[in-house]
């Protein structure tokens, strides 16, 4: 459920006694929760954090596509919301399933950080500089198919763990390079680790990449109104279109799917989408669509249209 709450009235802006944020305990997740905590405190609210470990954090020896998908990163946080231990949960939007469980709502999407992918390597300055047969790490099927289309000669190996764990594995020499979201590196002040960024024309980002989403129980209308001022309306519309592509395609981490929307002139939104075969049997499929978008229904319609184009072009 995508909620675009109405503006709060004066009576609804009275600070709650204490807003509890449920968050994963990785350094990046805590940065994200503390960022939202700071924004809310600036508006006069008392805010505390509830750190939690999710199943997605615990299972590191298998790919997410084989153990239940990205929902493993949010289920424990949703349980905390459901049982009243927390009021809101802060997520990397790309980790949020396209359809939330009944009774939950995506209250708002904050201003987006850099949505691009980044190459990190201690020795090589670009993807092109990697020698034939070099080992590059990623846990994303999307990145696997896109990297394979760019450099079929490379060895692509699985890479799990939080951002710090992935960087440590790289520094230990297990990989020649790894691909990470630029947003996470920038949020933690690790821009210096980025050797190159992939422009969307080269490596299309995942739906919602670089954006933070705040989840609440759908019946918490007080929180929906309170959180509304934190939303970036244009980023909210753009990511709604991206997530609509994934929803229409049945997207999850088990589907090598990319979707990225960018604003053109005025209210015109362009969305690019790509699908690839993880086994390499089918050719990479890429499409784009654009339309005037001023409300959530139009954003979803644009995403649905891009998904239809993908299927017509051979994606499944």
PDB file of C-alpha atoms in Angstrom:
ATOM      1  CA  UNK A   1       0.000   0.000   0.000  1.00  0.00           C
ATOM      2  CA  UNK A   2       1.424   3.382  -0.973  1.00  0.00           C
ATOM      3  CA  UNK A   3       0.081   6.153   1.231  1.00  0.00           C
ATOM      4  CA  UNK A   4       0.302   9.804   0.227  1.00  0.00           C
ATOM      5  CA  UNK A   5      -1.158  11.339   3.400  1.00  0.00           C
ATOM      6  CA  UNK A   6      -2.995  14.632   3.433  1.00  0.00           C
ATOM      7  CA  UNK A   7      -1.233  17.531   5.123  1.00  0.00           C
ATOM      8  CA  UNK A   8      -1.600  17.390   8.903  1.00  0.00           C
ATOM      9  CA  UNK A   9      -3.823  19.886  10.660  1.00  0.00           C
ATOM     10  CA  UNK A  10      -2.619  21.979  13.561  1.00  0.00           C
ATOM     11  CA  UNK A  11      -4.131  19.583  16.090  1.00  0.00           C
ATOM     12  CA  UNK A  12      -2.377  16.606  14.476  1.00  0.00           C
ATOM     13  CA  UNK A  13       1.101  18.113  14.755  1.00  0.00           C
ATOM     14  CA  UNK A  14       1.153  17.860  18.562  1.00  0.00           C
ATOM     15  CA  UNK A  15       4.305  15.795  19.270  1.00  0.00           C
ATOM     16  CA  UNK A  16       3.779  12.206  20.360  1.00  0.00           C
ATOM     17  CA  UNK A  17       5.209  11.299  23.767  1.00  0.00           C
ATOM     18  CA  UNK A  18       7.844   9.083  22.148  1.00  0.00           C
ATOM     19  CA  UNK A  19       8.195   7.646  18.652  1.00  0.00           C
ATOM     20  CA  UNK A  20      10.048   4.331  18.568  1.00  0.00           C
ATOM     21  CA  UNK A  21      11.888   3.461  15.339  1.00  0.00           C
ATOM     22  CA  UNK A  22      12.494  -0.217  14.601  1.00  0.00           C
ATOM     23  CA  UNK A  23      15.752  -0.711  12.715  1.00  0.00           C
ATOM     24  CA  UNK A  24      18.265  -3.338  11.735  1.00  0.00           C
ATOM     25  CA  UNK A  25      21.534  -3.027  13.618  1.00  0.00           C
ATOM     26  CA  UNK A  26      24.008  -2.767  10.758  1.00  0.00           C
ATOM     27  CA  UNK A  27      25.962   0.474  10.628  1.00  0.00           C
ATOM     28  CA  UNK A  28      24.126   1.620   7.498  1.00  0.00           C
ATOM     29  CA  UNK A  29      20.682   0.742   8.866  1.00  0.00           C
ATOM     30  CA  UNK A  30      21.459   2.623  12.086  1.00  0.00           C
ATOM     31  CA  UNK A  31      22.598   5.656  10.072  1.00  0.00           C
ATOM     32  CA  UNK A  32      19.282   5.587   8.212  1.00  0.00           C
ATOM     33  CA  UNK A  33      17.248   5.306  11.427  1.00  0.00           C
ATOM     34  CA  UNK A  34      19.277   8.049  13.111  1.00  0.00           C
ATOM     35  CA  UNK A  35      18.730  10.270  10.073  1.00  0.00           C
ATOM     36  CA  UNK A  36      14.958   9.903  10.423  1.00  0.00           C
ATOM     37  CA  UNK A  37      15.298  10.351  14.193  1.00  0.00           C
ATOM     38  CA  UNK A  38      17.083  13.667  13.604  1.00  0.00           C
ATOM     39  CA  UNK A  39      14.431  14.876  11.140  1.00  0.00           C
ATOM     40  CA  UNK A  40      11.659  14.092  13.603  1.00  0.00           C
ATOM     41  CA  UNK A  41      13.467  15.644  16.545  1.00  0.00           C
ATOM     42  CA  UNK A  42      13.856  18.832  14.513  1.00  0.00           C
ATOM     43  CA  UNK A  43      10.051  18.902  14.374  1.00  0.00           C
ATOM     44  CA  UNK A  44       9.803  18.635  18.175  1.00  0.00           C
ATOM     45  CA  UNK A  45       9.204  14.893  18.595  1.00  0.00           C
ATOM     46  CA  UNK A  46      10.863  12.616  21.128  1.00  0.00           C
ATOM     47  CA  UNK A  47      12.331   9.645  19.257  1.00  0.00           C
ATOM     48  CA  UNK A  48      14.169   6.480  20.320  1.00  0.00           C
ATOM     49  CA  UNK A  49      15.555   3.487  18.416  1.00  0.00           C
ATOM     50  CA  UNK A  50      14.815  -0.220  18.772  1.00  0.00           C
ATOM     51  CA  UNK A  51      17.674  -2.197  17.228  1.00  0.00           C
ATOM     52  CA  UNK A  52      16.837  -5.640  15.849  1.00  0.00           C
ATOM     53  CA  UNK A  53      18.533  -8.475  13.977  1.00  0.00           C
ATOM     54  CA  UNK A  54      16.551  -9.866  11.050  1.00  0.00           C
ATOM     55  CA  UNK A  55      16.662 -13.251   9.342  1.00  0.00           C
ATOM     56  CA  UNK A  56      18.247 -11.577   6.336  1.00  0.00           C
ATOM     57  CA  UNK A  57      21.131 -10.470   8.571  1.00  0.00           C
ATOM     58  CA  UNK A  58      21.569 -13.951  10.029  1.00  0.00           C
ATOM     59  CA  UNK A  59      21.619 -16.009   6.818  1.00  0.00           C
ATOM     60  CA  UNK A  60      24.875 -15.203   5.056  1.00  0.00           C
ATOM     61  CA  UNK A  61      25.811 -18.491   3.388  1.00  0.00           C
ATOM     62  CA  UNK A  62      23.033 -18.532   0.788  1.00  0.00           C
ATOM     63  CA  UNK A  63      21.635 -16.054  -1.714  1.00  0.00           C
ATOM     64  CA  UNK A  64      18.447 -14.227  -0.733  1.00  0.00           C
ATOM     65  CA  UNK A  65      16.677 -15.625  -3.783  1.00  0.00           C
ATOM     66  CA  UNK A  66      17.048 -19.111  -2.276  1.00  0.00           C
ATOM     67  CA  UNK A  67      15.947 -18.391   1.295  1.00  0.00           C
ATOM     68  CA  UNK A  68      12.891 -16.172   1.060  1.00  0.00           C
ATOM     69  CA  UNK A  69      13.795 -12.899  -0.617  1.00  0.00           C
ATOM     70  CA  UNK A  70      14.188  -9.337   0.570  1.00  0.00           C
ATOM     71  CA  UNK A  71      11.250  -9.670   2.937  1.00  0.00           C
ATOM     72  CA  UNK A  72      13.675 -11.371   5.323  1.00  0.00           C
ATOM     73  CA  UNK A  73      15.062  -7.906   6.105  1.00  0.00           C
ATOM     74  CA  UNK A  74      11.708  -6.442   7.177  1.00  0.00           C
ATOM     75  CA  UNK A  75       9.567  -9.177   8.778  1.00  0.00           C
ATOM     76  CA  UNK A  76      10.946  -8.798  12.304  1.00  0.00           C
ATOM     77  CA  UNK A  77      10.549  -5.025  12.097  1.00  0.00           C
ATOM     78  CA  UNK A  78       6.933  -5.439  10.969  1.00  0.00           C
ATOM     79  CA  UNK A  79       6.304  -7.765  13.899  1.00  0.00           C
ATOM     80  CA  UNK A  80       7.592  -5.041  16.245  1.00  0.00           C
ATOM     81  CA  UNK A  81       5.109  -2.609  14.655  1.00  0.00           C
ATOM     82  CA  UNK A  82       2.264  -5.120  14.862  1.00  0.00           C
ATOM     83  CA  UNK A  83       2.891  -5.888  18.546  1.00  0.00           C
ATOM     84  CA  UNK A  84       3.274  -2.222  19.476  1.00  0.00           C
ATOM     85  CA  UNK A  85       6.967  -2.377  20.409  1.00  0.00           C
ATOM     86  CA  UNK A  86       7.751   0.215  17.736  1.00  0.00           C
ATOM     87  CA  UNK A  87       5.828   2.923  15.885  1.00  0.00           C
ATOM     88  CA  UNK A  88       7.708   3.156  12.590  1.00  0.00           C
ATOM     89  CA  UNK A  89      10.305   1.157  10.673  1.00  0.00           C
ATOM     90  CA  UNK A  90      12.944   2.693   8.420  1.00  0.00           C
ATOM     91  CA  UNK A  91      14.009   0.647   5.381  1.00  0.00           C
ATOM     92  CA  UNK A  92      16.195   0.925   2.331  1.00  0.00           C
ATOM     93  CA  UNK A  93      13.338   1.063  -0.151  1.00  0.00           C
ATOM     94  CA  UNK A  94      14.971  -1.428  -2.514  1.00  0.00           C
ATOM     95  CA  UNK A  95      14.732  -4.028   0.300  1.00  0.00           C
ATOM     96  CA  UNK A  96      10.982  -3.526   0.819  1.00  0.00           C
ATOM     97  CA  UNK A  97       8.746  -6.140  -0.864  1.00  0.00           C
ATOM     98  CA  UNK A  98       6.551  -4.692  -3.611  1.00  0.00           C
ATOM     99  CA  UNK A  99       3.375  -5.708  -1.777  1.00  0.00           C
ATOM    100  CA  UNK A 100       3.307  -5.060   1.954  1.00  0.00           C
ATOM    101  CA  UNK A 101       1.376  -7.414   4.242  1.00  0.00           C
ATOM    102  CA  UNK A 102      -2.209  -6.454   4.995  1.00  0.00           C
ATOM    103  CA  UNK A 103      -2.378  -3.852   7.734  1.00  0.00           C
ATOM    104  CA  UNK A 104       0.870  -2.066   6.842  1.00  0.00           C
ATOM    105  CA  UNK A 105       1.511   1.071   4.796  1.00  0.00           C
ATOM    106  CA  UNK A 106       4.484   2.800   3.234  1.00  0.00           C
ATOM    107  CA  UNK A 107       3.954   6.175   4.870  1.00  0.00           C
ATOM    108  CA  UNK A 108       6.503   8.173   2.913  1.00  0.00           C
ATOM    109  CA  UNK A 109       9.647   8.113   0.797  1.00  0.00           C
ATOM    110  CA  UNK A 110      12.385  10.550   1.799  1.00  0.00           C
ATOM    111  CA  UNK A 111      14.607  12.589  -0.506  1.00  0.00           C
ATOM    112  CA  UNK A 112      16.672  10.167  -2.546  1.00  0.00           C
ATOM    113  CA  UNK A 113      20.424   9.763  -2.372  1.00  0.00           C
ATOM    114  CA  UNK A 114      22.496   8.769  -5.422  1.00  0.00           C
ATOM    115  CA  UNK A 115      20.630   5.779  -6.971  1.00  0.00           C
ATOM    116  CA  UNK A 116      23.582   4.485  -8.996  1.00  0.00           C
ATOM    117  CA  UNK A 117      25.759   1.414  -8.528  1.00  0.00           C
ATOM    118  CA  UNK A 118      29.435   1.860  -7.698  1.00  0.00           C
ATOM    119  CA  UNK A 119      32.561  -0.167  -8.436  1.00  0.00           C
ATOM    120  CA  UNK A 120      34.854  -0.635  -5.448  1.00  0.00           C
ATOM    121  CA  UNK A 121      38.329  -2.058  -5.967  1.00  0.00           C
ATOM    122  CA  UNK A 122      41.732  -1.637  -4.308  1.00  0.00           C
ATOM    123  CA  UNK A 123      43.568  -2.037  -7.635  1.00  0.00           C
ATOM    124  CA  UNK A 124      41.341  -1.256 -10.611  1.00  0.00           C
ATOM    125  CA  UNK A 125      39.870   2.130 -11.495  1.00  0.00           C
ATOM    126  CA  UNK A 126      37.022   0.932 -13.689  1.00  0.00           C
ATOM    127  CA  UNK A 127      35.157  -2.122 -14.911  1.00  0.00           C
ATOM    128  CA  UNK A 128      37.056  -1.875 -18.191  1.00  0.00           C
ATOM    129  CA  UNK A 129      40.381  -2.009 -16.327  1.00  0.00           C
ATOM    130  CA  UNK A 130      39.651  -5.401 -14.754  1.00  0.00           C
ATOM    131  CA  UNK A 131      41.729  -8.120 -16.444  1.00  0.00           C
ATOM    132  CA  UNK A 132      40.082 -11.070 -18.154  1.00  0.00           C
ATOM    133  CA  UNK A 133      38.931 -13.627 -15.596  1.00  0.00           C
ATOM    134  CA  UNK A 134      38.991 -11.176 -12.689  1.00  0.00           C
ATOM    135  CA  UNK A 135      36.662 -11.969  -9.783  1.00  0.00           C
ATOM    136  CA  UNK A 136      33.894  -9.473  -9.122  1.00  0.00           C
ATOM    137  CA  UNK A 137      31.469  -9.856  -6.217  1.00  0.00           C
ATOM    138  CA  UNK A 138      27.749  -9.167  -5.979  1.00  0.00           C
ATOM    139  CA  UNK A 139      24.742 -10.857  -4.415  1.00  0.00           C
ATOM    140  CA  UNK A 140      22.263  -9.219  -6.803  1.00  0.00           C
ATOM    141  CA  UNK A 141      20.891 -11.162  -9.766  1.00  0.00           C
ATOM    142  CA  UNK A 142      20.206  -7.797 -11.426  1.00  0.00           C
ATOM    143  CA  UNK A 143      23.858  -6.865 -11.197  1.00  0.00           C
ATOM    144  CA  UNK A 144      24.900 -10.350 -12.346  1.00  0.00           C
ATOM    145  CA  UNK A 145      22.998 -10.100 -15.638  1.00  0.00           C
ATOM    146  CA  UNK A 146      24.040  -6.501 -16.256  1.00  0.00           C
ATOM    147  CA  UNK A 147      27.695  -7.209 -15.487  1.00  0.00           C
ATOM    148  CA  UNK A 148      27.588 -10.271 -17.710  1.00  0.00           C
ATOM    149  CA  UNK A 149      26.260  -8.160 -20.575  1.00  0.00           C
ATOM    150  CA  UNK A 150      29.122  -5.686 -20.084  1.00  0.00           C
ATOM    151  CA  UNK A 151      31.991  -8.077 -19.312  1.00  0.00           C
ATOM    152  CA  UNK A 152      31.136 -11.732 -20.058  1.00  0.00           C
ATOM    153  CA  UNK A 153      34.770 -12.675 -19.444  1.00  0.00           C
ATOM    154  CA  UNK A 154      34.692 -11.884 -15.707  1.00  0.00           C
ATOM    155  CA  UNK A 155      34.059 -14.374 -12.883  1.00  0.00           C
ATOM    156  CA  UNK A 156      31.035 -13.161 -10.925  1.00  0.00           C
ATOM    157  CA  UNK A 157      30.968 -14.615  -7.401  1.00  0.00           C
ATOM    158  CA  UNK A 158      28.322 -14.311  -4.629  1.00  0.00           C
ATOM    159  CA  UNK A 159      28.838 -11.634  -1.990  1.00  0.00           C
ATOM    160  CA  UNK A 160      26.648 -11.459   1.139  1.00  0.00           C
ATOM    161  CA  UNK A 161      26.798  -9.507   4.382  1.00  0.00           C
ATOM    162  CA  UNK A 162      26.327  -5.906   5.404  1.00  0.00           C
ATOM    163  CA  UNK A 163      28.320  -3.151   3.746  1.00  0.00           C
ATOM    164  CA  UNK A 164      31.267  -3.345   6.143  1.00  0.00           C
ATOM    165  CA  UNK A 165      31.453  -7.134   5.800  1.00  0.00           C
ATOM    166  CA  UNK A 166      31.505  -6.862   2.008  1.00  0.00           C
ATOM    167  CA  UNK A 167      34.284  -4.292   2.084  1.00  0.00           C
ATOM    168  CA  UNK A 168      36.304  -6.463   4.469  1.00  0.00           C
ATOM    169  CA  UNK A 169      35.981  -9.466   2.138  1.00  0.00           C
ATOM    170  CA  UNK A 170      37.235  -7.288  -0.712  1.00  0.00           C
ATOM    171  CA  UNK A 171      40.158  -6.006   1.340  1.00  0.00           C
ATOM    172  CA  UNK A 172      41.023  -9.570   2.378  1.00  0.00           C
ATOM    173  CA  UNK A 173      41.614 -10.374  -1.289  1.00  0.00           C
ATOM    174  CA  UNK A 174      38.590 -12.574  -1.950  1.00  0.00           C
ATOM    175  CA  UNK A 175      37.581 -10.372  -4.904  1.00  0.00           C
ATOM    176  CA  UNK A 176      39.280  -8.092  -7.393  1.00  0.00           C
ATOM    177  CA  UNK A 177      36.302  -5.721  -7.258  1.00  0.00           C
ATOM    178  CA  UNK A 178      32.780  -5.579  -5.881  1.00  0.00           C
ATOM    179  CA  UNK A 179      29.674  -3.625  -6.843  1.00  0.00           C
ATOM    180  CA  UNK A 180      27.710  -1.770  -4.160  1.00  0.00           C
ATOM    181  CA  UNK A 181      25.034   0.898  -4.040  1.00  0.00           C
ATOM    182  CA  UNK A 182      26.657   4.319  -4.139  1.00  0.00           C
ATOM    183  CA  UNK A 183      24.083   5.625  -1.656  1.00  0.00           C
ATOM    184  CA  UNK A 184      25.239   3.416   1.206  1.00  0.00           C
ATOM    185  CA  UNK A 185      28.871   4.320   0.710  1.00  0.00           C
ATOM    186  CA  UNK A 186      28.073   8.032   0.618  1.00  0.00           C
ATOM    187  CA  UNK A 187      25.832   7.885   3.690  1.00  0.00           C
ATOM    188  CA  UNK A 188      28.636   6.326   5.726  1.00  0.00           C
ATOM    189  CA  UNK A 189      31.276   8.757   4.482  1.00  0.00           C
ATOM    190  CA  UNK A 190      32.986   6.111   2.362  1.00  0.00           C
ATOM    191  CA  UNK A 191      32.934   7.983  -0.953  1.00  0.00           C
ATOM    192  CA  UNK A 192      36.699   7.516  -1.152  1.00  0.00           C
ATOM    193  CA  UNK A 193      36.146   3.768  -1.675  1.00  0.00           C
ATOM    194  CA  UNK A 194      34.265   4.415  -4.934  1.00  0.00           C
ATOM    195  CA  UNK A 195      36.508   3.919  -7.970  1.00  0.00           C
ATOM    196  CA  UNK A 196      33.772   4.476 -10.538  1.00  0.00           C
ATOM    197  CA  UNK A 197      30.015   4.918 -10.673  1.00  0.00           C
ATOM    198  CA  UNK A 198      27.858   3.257 -13.297  1.00  0.00           C
ATOM    199  CA  UNK A 199      25.563   5.685 -15.073  1.00  0.00           C
ATOM    200  CA  UNK A 200      22.005   4.326 -15.457  1.00  0.00           C
ATOM    201  CA  UNK A 201      22.575   4.017 -19.208  1.00  0.00           C
ATOM    202  CA  UNK A 202      25.302   1.456 -18.431  1.00  0.00           C
ATOM    203  CA  UNK A 203      23.964  -0.333 -15.353  1.00  0.00           C
ATOM    204  CA  UNK A 204      20.333   0.342 -14.547  1.00  0.00           C
ATOM    205  CA  UNK A 205      19.633   0.593 -10.785  1.00  0.00           C
ATOM    206  CA  UNK A 206      17.151  -1.487  -8.820  1.00  0.00           C
ATOM    207  CA  UNK A 207      13.675  -0.153  -8.100  1.00  0.00           C
ATOM    208  CA  UNK A 208      13.868   2.198  -5.129  1.00  0.00           C
ATOM    209  CA  UNK A 209      17.666   2.174  -4.921  1.00  0.00           C
ATOM    210  CA  UNK A 210      19.037   5.114  -2.967  1.00  0.00           C
ATOM    211  CA  UNK A 211      15.688   5.916  -1.316  1.00  0.00           C
ATOM    212  CA  UNK A 212      14.548   5.443   2.269  1.00  0.00           C
ATOM    213  CA  UNK A 213      10.990   4.356   3.045  1.00  0.00           C
ATOM    214  CA  UNK A 214       9.146   4.602   6.339  1.00  0.00           C
ATOM    215  CA  UNK A 215       6.656   1.840   7.144  1.00  0.00           C
ATOM    216  CA  UNK A 216       3.841   2.055   9.698  1.00  0.00           C
ATOM    217  CA  UNK A 217       0.707   0.172  10.617  1.00  0.00           C
ATOM    218  CA  UNK A 218      -2.017   1.291   8.235  1.00  0.00           C
ATOM    219  CA  UNK A 219      -4.335   2.190  11.128  1.00  0.00           C
ATOM    220  CA  UNK A 220      -1.849   4.706  12.575  1.00  0.00           C
ATOM    221  CA  UNK A 221      -3.380   7.741  10.901  1.00  0.00           C
ATOM    222  CA  UNK A 222      -1.623   9.939  13.464  1.00  0.00           C
ATOM    223  CA  UNK A 223       1.743   8.756  12.153  1.00  0.00           C
ATOM    224  CA  UNK A 224       0.722   9.015   8.501  1.00  0.00           C
ATOM    225  CA  UNK A 225      -0.050  12.691   9.058  1.00  0.00           C
ATOM    226  CA  UNK A 226       3.018  13.298  11.205  1.00  0.00           C
ATOM    227  CA  UNK A 227       5.386  11.761   8.636  1.00  0.00           C
ATOM    228  CA  UNK A 228       3.900  13.502   5.596  1.00  0.00           C
ATOM    229  CA  UNK A 229       6.200  16.575   5.810  1.00  0.00           C
ATOM    230  CA  UNK A 230       9.265  14.314   5.535  1.00  0.00           C
ATOM    231  CA  UNK A 231       8.262  13.011   2.112  1.00  0.00           C
ATOM    232  CA  UNK A 232       9.885  14.023  -1.157  1.00  0.00           C
ATOM    233  CA  UNK A 233       6.865  14.016  -3.443  1.00  0.00           C
ATOM    234  CA  UNK A 234       8.823  13.693  -6.696  1.00  0.00           C
ATOM    235  CA  UNK A 235      11.013  10.889  -5.353  1.00  0.00           C
ATOM    236  CA  UNK A 236       7.879   9.234  -3.988  1.00  0.00           C
ATOM    237  CA  UNK A 237       6.256   9.315  -7.424  1.00  0.00           C
ATOM    238  CA  UNK A 238       9.411   8.148  -9.228  1.00  0.00           C
ATOM    239  CA  UNK A 239       9.925   5.186  -6.907  1.00  0.00           C
ATOM    240  CA  UNK A 240       6.219   4.325  -7.104  1.00  0.00           C
ATOM    241  CA  UNK A 241       6.640   3.937 -10.869  1.00  0.00           C
ATOM    242  CA  UNK A 242       9.745   1.786 -10.390  1.00  0.00           C
ATOM    243  CA  UNK A 243       8.077  -0.443  -7.828  1.00  0.00           C
ATOM    244  CA  UNK A 244       5.057  -0.809 -10.117  1.00  0.00           C
ATOM    245  CA  UNK A 245       7.325  -2.363 -12.762  1.00  0.00           C
ATOM    246  CA  UNK A 246       8.600  -4.904 -10.255  1.00  0.00           C
ATOM    247  CA  UNK A 247       5.122  -5.607  -8.907  1.00  0.00           C
ATOM    248  CA  UNK A 248       3.716  -6.204 -12.382  1.00  0.00           C
ATOM    249  CA  UNK A 249       6.623  -8.512 -13.240  1.00  0.00           C
ATOM    250  CA  UNK A 250       6.312 -10.419  -9.988  1.00  0.00           C
ATOM    251  CA  UNK A 251       9.635  -8.911  -9.020  1.00  0.00           C
ATOM    252  CA  UNK A 252      11.703 -10.022  -6.063  1.00  0.00           C
ATOM    253  CA  UNK A 253      15.378 -10.654  -5.472  1.00  0.00           C
ATOM    254  CA  UNK A 254      14.890 -13.916  -7.390  1.00  0.00           C
ATOM    255  CA  UNK A 255      14.137 -11.919 -10.567  1.00  0.00           C
ATOM    256  CA  UNK A 256      16.992 -10.117 -12.382  1.00  0.00           C
ATOM    257  CA  UNK A 257      14.997  -6.929 -12.925  1.00  0.00           C
ATOM    258  CA  UNK A 258      16.029  -3.274 -12.999  1.00  0.00           C
ATOM    259  CA  UNK A 259      13.790  -0.189 -13.036  1.00  0.00           C
ATOM    260  CA  UNK A 260      14.786   3.447 -12.731  1.00  0.00           C
ATOM    261  CA  UNK A 261      12.706   6.597 -13.234  1.00  0.00           C
ATOM    262  CA  UNK A 262      14.037  10.081 -13.953  1.00  0.00           C
ATOM    263  CA  UNK A 263      12.247  13.396 -14.285  1.00  0.00           C
ATOM    264  CA  UNK A 264      12.467  15.073 -17.668  1.00  0.00           C
ATOM    265  CA  UNK A 265      10.999  18.519 -18.377  1.00  0.00           C
ATOM    266  CA  UNK A 266       8.358  19.613 -15.868  1.00  0.00           C
ATOM    267  CA  UNK A 267       6.122  16.728 -14.802  1.00  0.00           C
ATOM    268  CA  UNK A 268       7.298  14.301 -17.463  1.00  0.00           C
ATOM    269  CA  UNK A 269       8.707  11.104 -15.968  1.00  0.00           C
ATOM    270  CA  UNK A 270      10.801   8.623 -17.953  1.00  0.00           C
ATOM    271  CA  UNK A 271      11.224   5.081 -16.719  1.00  0.00           C
ATOM    272  CA  UNK A 272      13.814   2.615 -17.985  1.00  0.00           C
ATOM    273  CA  UNK A 273      13.520  -1.091 -17.215  1.00  0.00           C
ATOM    274  CA  UNK A 274      15.665  -4.128 -17.961  1.00  0.00           C
ATOM    275  CA  UNK A 275      15.348  -7.872 -17.516  1.00  0.00           C
ATOM    276  CA  UNK A 276      17.964 -10.540 -18.001  1.00  0.00           C
ATOM    277  CA  UNK A 277      18.241 -14.303 -17.814  1.00  0.00           C
ATOM    278  CA  UNK A 278      20.466 -15.325 -14.861  1.00  0.00           C
ATOM    279  CA  UNK A 279      21.451 -18.451 -16.788  1.00  0.00           C
ATOM    280  CA  UNK A 280      22.503 -16.340 -19.744  1.00  0.00           C
ATOM    281  CA  UNK A 281      20.275 -18.213 -22.198  1.00  0.00           C
ATOM    282  CA  UNK A 282      18.214 -15.175 -23.205  1.00  0.00           C
ATOM    283  CA  UNK A 283      19.386 -11.768 -24.366  1.00  0.00           C
ATOM    284  CA  UNK A 284      19.130  -8.756 -22.062  1.00  0.00           C
ATOM    285  CA  UNK A 285      15.805  -6.978 -22.617  1.00  0.00           C
ATOM    286  CA  UNK A 286      15.669  -3.182 -22.161  1.00  0.00           C
ATOM    287  CA  UNK A 287      12.721  -0.821 -22.618  1.00  0.00           C
ATOM    288  CA  UNK A 288      11.647   2.681 -21.656  1.00  0.00           C
ATOM    289  CA  UNK A 289       8.419   4.647 -21.382  1.00  0.00           C
ATOM    290  CA  UNK A 290       7.459   8.162 -20.374  1.00  0.00           C
ATOM    291  CA  UNK A 291       4.370  10.136 -19.443  1.00  0.00           C
ATOM    292  CA  UNK A 292       3.101  13.146 -17.518  1.00  0.00           C
ATOM    293  CA  UNK A 293       2.952  12.112 -13.859  1.00  0.00           C
ATOM    294  CA  UNK A 294       1.417  14.231 -11.115  1.00  0.00           C
ATOM    295  CA  UNK A 295      -0.189  11.638  -8.833  1.00  0.00           C
ATOM    296  CA  UNK A 296       0.400   8.062  -7.595  1.00  0.00           C
ATOM    297  CA  UNK A 297      -2.120   6.499  -9.987  1.00  0.00           C
ATOM    298  CA  UNK A 298      -0.286   7.959 -12.988  1.00  0.00           C
ATOM    299  CA  UNK A 299       3.067   6.770 -11.597  1.00  0.00           C
ATOM    300  CA  UNK A 300       1.759   3.225 -11.186  1.00  0.00           C
ATOM    301  CA  UNK A 301       0.222   3.299 -14.675  1.00  0.00           C
ATOM    302  CA  UNK A 302       3.591   4.306 -16.144  1.00  0.00           C
ATOM    303  CA  UNK A 303       5.317   1.458 -14.343  1.00  0.00           C
ATOM    304  CA  UNK A 304       2.663  -1.015 -15.455  1.00  0.00           C
ATOM    305  CA  UNK A 305       3.148   0.169 -19.037  1.00  0.00           C
ATOM    306  CA  UNK A 306       6.899  -0.415 -18.844  1.00  0.00           C
ATOM    307  CA  UNK A 307       6.279  -3.926 -17.521  1.00  0.00           C
ATOM    308  CA  UNK A 308       4.003  -4.651 -20.492  1.00  0.00           C
ATOM    309  CA  UNK A 309       6.761  -3.515 -22.850  1.00  0.00           C
ATOM    310  CA  UNK A 310       9.220  -5.837 -21.095  1.00  0.00           C
ATOM    311  CA  UNK A 311       6.924  -8.821 -21.526  1.00  0.00           C
ATOM    312  CA  UNK A 312       6.267  -7.947 -25.160  1.00  0.00           C
ATOM    313  CA  UNK A 313      10.028  -7.796 -25.713  1.00  0.00           C
ATOM    314  CA  UNK A 314      10.513 -11.271 -24.296  1.00  0.00           C
ATOM    315  CA  UNK A 315      10.965 -10.852 -20.548  1.00  0.00           C
ATOM    316  CA  UNK A 316       9.167 -13.345 -18.325  1.00  0.00           C
TER     317      UNK A 316
END
